Amino acid sequence: MDKEIFENFRENIEAADFENGIPEEYKNIPAETVEKLLADKKTITAAESVTAGLFQATIADVPHASDTFEGGYITYSDAMKEKMLSIPSKVINIHTVVSAPVAQQMAESTAVILGKDIGVGITGVAGPDPLEGSPVGTVFIGVYTKSENVVQVKEFHFEGSRNAVREKAVISAFVLVSKIA
């Protein structure tokens, strides 16, 4: 994704009002992304923390999603990230769970473990309180692509309620997948 286009998207979504649900201009992004994956015959999985399965549930809302998505992980606690995704506790202890290295490992691990083309890792803090020094609204999203064997991680600072932060993270993850995959 072109850096300027991404920065414009990031600024818009970080400040957007999601308090009454997903605004119209963002509503079609998940379906368009899943349809692109289907057309390209690519598979996707995810490891979610802050969004607690909302990203994967949104994929499943799209007709024929089962042709691209079979499942993934919800690793809400540090212990589950270590146990299910084999993320070393040292990585979490050094960088904190709300960090680019953890999002990177979540994205790569889920794709490698499950043998999928694309892996998404979403970690952050939705509130009401800061976590490990990270303010509410801080979210890191990693997207791993098997074809390039690379993970790209983006950092966001979302405004809004706990639910708004989670919904913004989900929409942002779909945008990253559509531009990177």
mmCIF file of C-alpha atoms in Angstrom:
data_model
loop_
_atom_site.group_PDB
_atom_site.id
_atom_site.type_symbol
_atom_site.label_atom_id
_atom_site.label_comp_id
_atom_site.label_asym_id
_atom_site.label_seq_id
_atom_site.Cartn_x
_atom_site.Cartn_y
_atom_site.Cartn_z
ATOM 1 C CA MET A 1 0.000 0.000 0.000
ATOM 2 C CA ASP A 2 1.328 3.399 -0.941
ATOM 3 C CA LYS A 3 2.565 5.110 2.220
ATOM 4 C CA GLU A 4 0.672 8.350 1.556
ATOM 5 C CA ILE A 5 -2.603 6.515 0.891
ATOM 6 C CA PHE A 6 -2.133 4.444 4.039
ATOM 7 C CA GLU A 7 -1.371 7.490 6.191
ATOM 8 C CA ASN A 8 -4.514 9.197 4.892
ATOM 9 C CA PHE A 9 -6.574 6.092 5.705
ATOM 10 C CA ARG A 10 -4.973 5.814 9.156
ATOM 11 C CA GLU A 11 -5.716 9.441 10.028
ATOM 12 C CA ASN A 12 -9.317 9.125 8.853
ATOM 13 C CA ILE A 13 -10.138 5.881 10.643
ATOM 14 C CA GLU A 14 -8.346 6.794 13.859
ATOM 15 C CA ALA A 15 -10.572 9.860 14.273
ATOM 16 C CA ALA A 16 -13.750 8.451 12.672
ATOM 17 C CA ASP A 17 -16.930 8.161 14.742
ATOM 18 C CA PHE A 18 -17.745 4.470 15.222
ATOM 19 C CA GLU A 19 -19.925 5.014 18.298
ATOM 20 C CA ASN A 20 -23.126 4.144 16.425
ATOM 21 C CA GLY A 21 -21.604 1.286 14.465
ATOM 22 C CA ILE A 22 -19.455 1.147 11.364
ATOM 23 C CA PRO A 23 -19.880 4.244 9.172
ATOM 24 C CA GLU A 24 -21.190 3.706 5.624
ATOM 25 C CA GLU A 25 -17.846 4.422 3.933
ATOM 26 C CA TYR A 26 -16.257 1.458 5.747
ATOM 27 C CA LYS A 27 -19.113 -1.093 5.666
ATOM 28 C CA ASN A 28 -18.224 -2.814 2.381
ATOM 29 C CA ILE A 29 -14.502 -3.228 3.100
ATOM 30 C CA PRO A 30 -14.769 -6.685 4.736
ATOM 31 C CA ALA A 31 -16.910 -8.197 1.965
ATOM 32 C CA GLU A 32 -14.749 -6.665 -0.775
ATOM 33 C CA THR A 33 -11.607 -8.053 0.870
ATOM 34 C CA VAL A 34 -13.046 -11.555 1.290
ATOM 35 C CA GLU A 35 -14.296 -11.493 -2.311
ATOM 36 C CA LYS A 36 -10.787 -10.553 -3.461
ATOM 37 C CA LEU A 37 -9.329 -13.465 -1.478
ATOM 38 C CA LEU A 38 -11.900 -15.796 -3.018
ATOM 39 C CA ALA A 39 -11.139 -14.556 -6.551
ATOM 40 C CA ASP A 40 -7.392 -14.967 -5.947
ATOM 41 C CA LYS A 41 -7.948 -18.390 -4.326
ATOM 42 C CA LYS A 42 -5.998 -17.333 -1.236
ATOM 43 C CA THR A 43 -6.605 -18.648 2.254
ATOM 44 C CA ILE A 44 -6.606 -16.548 5.420
ATOM 45 C CA THR A 45 -6.421 -17.100 9.148
ATOM 46 C CA ALA A 46 -6.037 -14.832 12.147
ATOM 47 C CA ALA A 47 -4.807 -14.661 15.714
ATOM 48 C CA GLU A 48 -6.803 -12.097 17.632
ATOM 49 C CA SER A 49 -6.350 -10.580 21.050
ATOM 50 C CA VAL A 50 -8.005 -7.159 21.432
ATOM 51 C CA THR A 51 -10.724 -8.006 18.896
ATOM 52 C CA ALA A 52 -11.484 -11.396 20.527
ATOM 53 C CA GLY A 53 -12.715 -13.077 17.345
ATOM 54 C CA LEU A 54 -14.542 -10.122 15.792
ATOM 55 C CA PHE A 55 -12.267 -10.136 12.717
ATOM 56 C CA GLN A 56 -12.887 -13.828 12.078
ATOM 57 C CA ALA A 57 -16.622 -13.470 12.715
ATOM 58 C CA THR A 58 -16.711 -10.664 10.161
ATOM 59 C CA ILE A 59 -15.022 -12.900 7.578
ATOM 60 C CA ALA A 60 -17.642 -15.566 8.250
ATOM 61 C CA ASP A 61 -20.435 -13.051 7.603
ATOM 62 C CA VAL A 62 -19.486 -13.025 3.899
ATOM 63 C CA PRO A 63 -21.142 -15.679 1.690
ATOM 64 C CA HIS A 64 -18.727 -18.435 0.575
ATOM 65 C CA ALA A 65 -16.151 -17.381 3.191
ATOM 66 C CA SER A 66 -15.550 -21.046 4.004
ATOM 67 C CA ASP A 67 -13.703 -21.322 0.675
ATOM 68 C CA THR A 68 -11.008 -18.975 2.000
ATOM 69 C CA PHE A 69 -11.321 -19.220 5.804
ATOM 70 C CA GLU A 70 -11.377 -22.322 7.997
ATOM 71 C CA GLY A 71 -10.526 -20.879 11.401
ATOM 72 C CA GLY A 72 -7.934 -19.248 13.558
ATOM 73 C CA TYR A 73 -7.075 -18.333 17.121
ATOM 74 C CA ILE A 74 -8.410 -16.097 19.846
ATOM 75 C CA THR A 75 -5.479 -15.542 22.173
ATOM 76 C CA TYR A 76 -6.773 -12.986 24.622
ATOM 77 C CA SER A 77 -4.217 -13.696 27.353
ATOM 78 C CA ASP A 78 -0.434 -13.741 27.232
ATOM 79 C CA ALA A 79 -0.497 -17.404 28.287
ATOM 80 C CA MET A 80 -2.662 -18.333 25.278
ATOM 81 C CA LYS A 81 -0.334 -16.473 22.911
ATOM 82 C CA GLU A 82 2.530 -18.545 24.289
ATOM 83 C CA LYS A 83 0.627 -21.843 24.370
ATOM 84 C CA MET A 84 -1.326 -21.709 21.107
ATOM 85 C CA LEU A 85 1.013 -19.646 18.921
ATOM 86 C CA SER A 86 4.383 -20.531 20.484
ATOM 87 C CA ILE A 87 5.254 -16.880 21.049
ATOM 88 C CA PRO A 88 8.172 -16.879 23.475
ATOM 89 C CA SER A 89 7.370 -15.234 26.813
ATOM 90 C CA LYS A 90 10.651 -13.351 26.382
ATOM 91 C CA VAL A 91 9.196 -11.481 23.370
ATOM 92 C CA ILE A 92 6.119 -10.488 25.385
ATOM 93 C CA ASN A 93 8.173 -9.563 28.454
ATOM 94 C CA ILE A 94 10.638 -7.416 26.517
ATOM 95 C CA HIS A 95 8.203 -5.655 24.153
ATOM 96 C CA THR A 96 4.859 -5.992 26.036
ATOM 97 C CA VAL A 97 1.841 -7.685 24.529
ATOM 98 C CA VAL A 98 0.772 -4.417 22.850
ATOM 99 C CA SER A 99 3.665 -4.206 20.403
ATOM 100 C CA ALA A 100 4.733 -4.676 16.811
ATOM 101 C CA PRO A 101 6.864 -7.776 17.572
ATOM 102 C CA VAL A 102 3.895 -9.551 19.174
ATOM 103 C CA ALA A 103 1.548 -8.626 16.280
ATOM 104 C CA GLN A 104 4.206 -9.857 13.860
ATOM 105 C CA GLN A 105 4.594 -13.191 15.639
ATOM 106 C CA MET A 106 0.825 -13.616 15.946
ATOM 107 C CA ALA A 107 0.347 -13.084 12.194
ATOM 108 C CA GLU A 108 3.180 -15.339 11.115
ATOM 109 C CA SER A 109 2.538 -18.109 13.642
ATOM 110 C CA THR A 110 -1.141 -18.498 12.828
ATOM 111 C CA ALA A 111 -0.446 -18.733 9.085
ATOM 112 C CA VAL A 112 2.457 -21.150 9.461
ATOM 113 C CA ILE A 113 0.753 -23.383 12.046
ATOM 114 C CA LEU A 114 -2.458 -23.611 10.015
ATOM 115 C CA GLY A 115 -0.792 -23.606 6.579
ATOM 116 C CA LYS A 116 -2.600 -20.567 5.156
ATOM 117 C CA ASP A 117 -1.562 -17.961 2.581
ATOM 118 C CA ILE A 118 -2.280 -14.985 4.831
ATOM 119 C CA GLY A 119 -2.092 -14.592 8.587
ATOM 120 C CA VAL A 120 -3.409 -11.624 10.526
ATOM 121 C CA GLY A 121 -2.341 -10.731 14.070
ATOM 122 C CA ILE A 122 -4.269 -8.119 16.042
ATOM 123 C CA THR A 123 -3.166 -6.990 19.489
ATOM 124 C CA GLY A 124 -3.879 -3.830 21.447
ATOM 125 C CA VAL A 125 -5.764 -2.188 24.254
ATOM 126 C CA ALA A 126 -9.436 -1.241 23.959
ATOM 127 C CA GLY A 127 -9.827 0.074 27.492
ATOM 128 C CA PRO A 128 -11.141 1.211 29.777
ATOM 129 C CA ASP A 129 -7.614 1.343 31.237
ATOM 130 C CA PRO A 130 -4.157 1.549 29.668
ATOM 131 C CA LEU A 131 -2.207 -1.718 29.445
ATOM 132 C CA GLU A 132 1.495 -2.173 30.130
ATOM 133 C CA GLY A 133 2.180 1.503 29.415
ATOM 134 C CA SER A 134 0.137 1.616 26.201
ATOM 135 C CA PRO A 135 -2.732 4.104 26.132
ATOM 136 C CA VAL A 136 -6.275 3.020 25.325
ATOM 137 C CA GLY A 137 -6.763 2.781 21.561
ATOM 138 C CA THR A 138 -3.241 1.561 20.778
ATOM 139 C CA VAL A 139 -3.482 -1.334 18.316
ATOM 140 C CA PHE A 140 -0.889 -3.210 16.282
ATOM 141 C CA ILE A 141 -1.971 -5.202 13.238
ATOM 142 C CA GLY A 142 0.357 -7.608 11.468
ATOM 143 C CA VAL A 143 -0.313 -9.232 8.102
ATOM 144 C CA TYR A 144 1.836 -12.170 6.986
ATOM 145 C CA THR A 145 1.958 -13.253 3.351
ATOM 146 C CA LYS A 146 3.263 -16.739 2.649
ATOM 147 C CA SER A 147 4.211 -15.909 -0.954
ATOM 148 C CA GLU A 148 6.658 -13.251 0.220
ATOM 149 C CA ASN A 149 7.345 -14.807 3.647
ATOM 150 C CA VAL A 150 7.101 -11.362 5.192
ATOM 151 C CA VAL A 151 5.023 -9.660 7.872
ATOM 152 C CA GLN A 152 4.020 -6.018 7.665
ATOM 153 C CA VAL A 153 2.920 -4.416 10.930
ATOM 154 C CA LYS A 154 1.074 -1.134 11.316
ATOM 155 C CA GLU A 155 0.413 0.827 14.508
ATOM 156 C CA PHE A 156 -2.842 2.656 15.184
ATOM 157 C CA HIS A 157 -4.106 5.003 17.894
ATOM 158 C CA PHE A 158 -7.888 4.798 17.732
ATOM 159 C CA GLU A 159 -10.277 7.190 19.448
ATOM 160 C CA GLY A 160 -13.594 6.112 20.898
ATOM 161 C CA SER A 161 -15.226 3.576 23.160
ATOM 162 C CA ARG A 162 -13.998 0.037 23.733
ATOM 163 C CA ASN A 163 -16.313 -1.272 21.014
ATOM 164 C CA ALA A 164 -15.331 1.488 18.581
ATOM 165 C CA VAL A 165 -11.641 0.649 19.043
ATOM 166 C CA ARG A 166 -12.325 -3.019 18.322
ATOM 167 C CA GLU A 167 -14.424 -2.271 15.211
ATOM 168 C CA LYS A 168 -11.814 0.158 13.881
ATOM 169 C CA ALA A 169 -9.150 -2.515 14.362
ATOM 170 C CA VAL A 170 -11.207 -5.027 12.387
ATOM 171 C CA ILE A 171 -11.820 -2.645 9.469
ATOM 172 C CA SER A 172 -8.149 -1.634 9.458
ATOM 173 C CA ALA A 173 -7.073 -5.285 9.354
ATOM 174 C CA PHE A 174 -9.277 -5.855 6.287
ATOM 175 C CA VAL A 175 -7.769 -2.806 4.576
ATOM 176 C CA LEU A 176 -4.254 -4.066 5.264
ATOM 177 C CA VAL A 177 -5.101 -7.536 3.969
ATOM 178 C CA SER A 178 -6.636 -6.122 0.800
ATOM 179 C CA LYS A 179 -3.616 -3.949 0.074
ATOM 180 C CA ILE A 180 -0.886 -6.405 1.079
ATOM 181 C CA ALA A 181 -2.262 -9.780 0.007
#
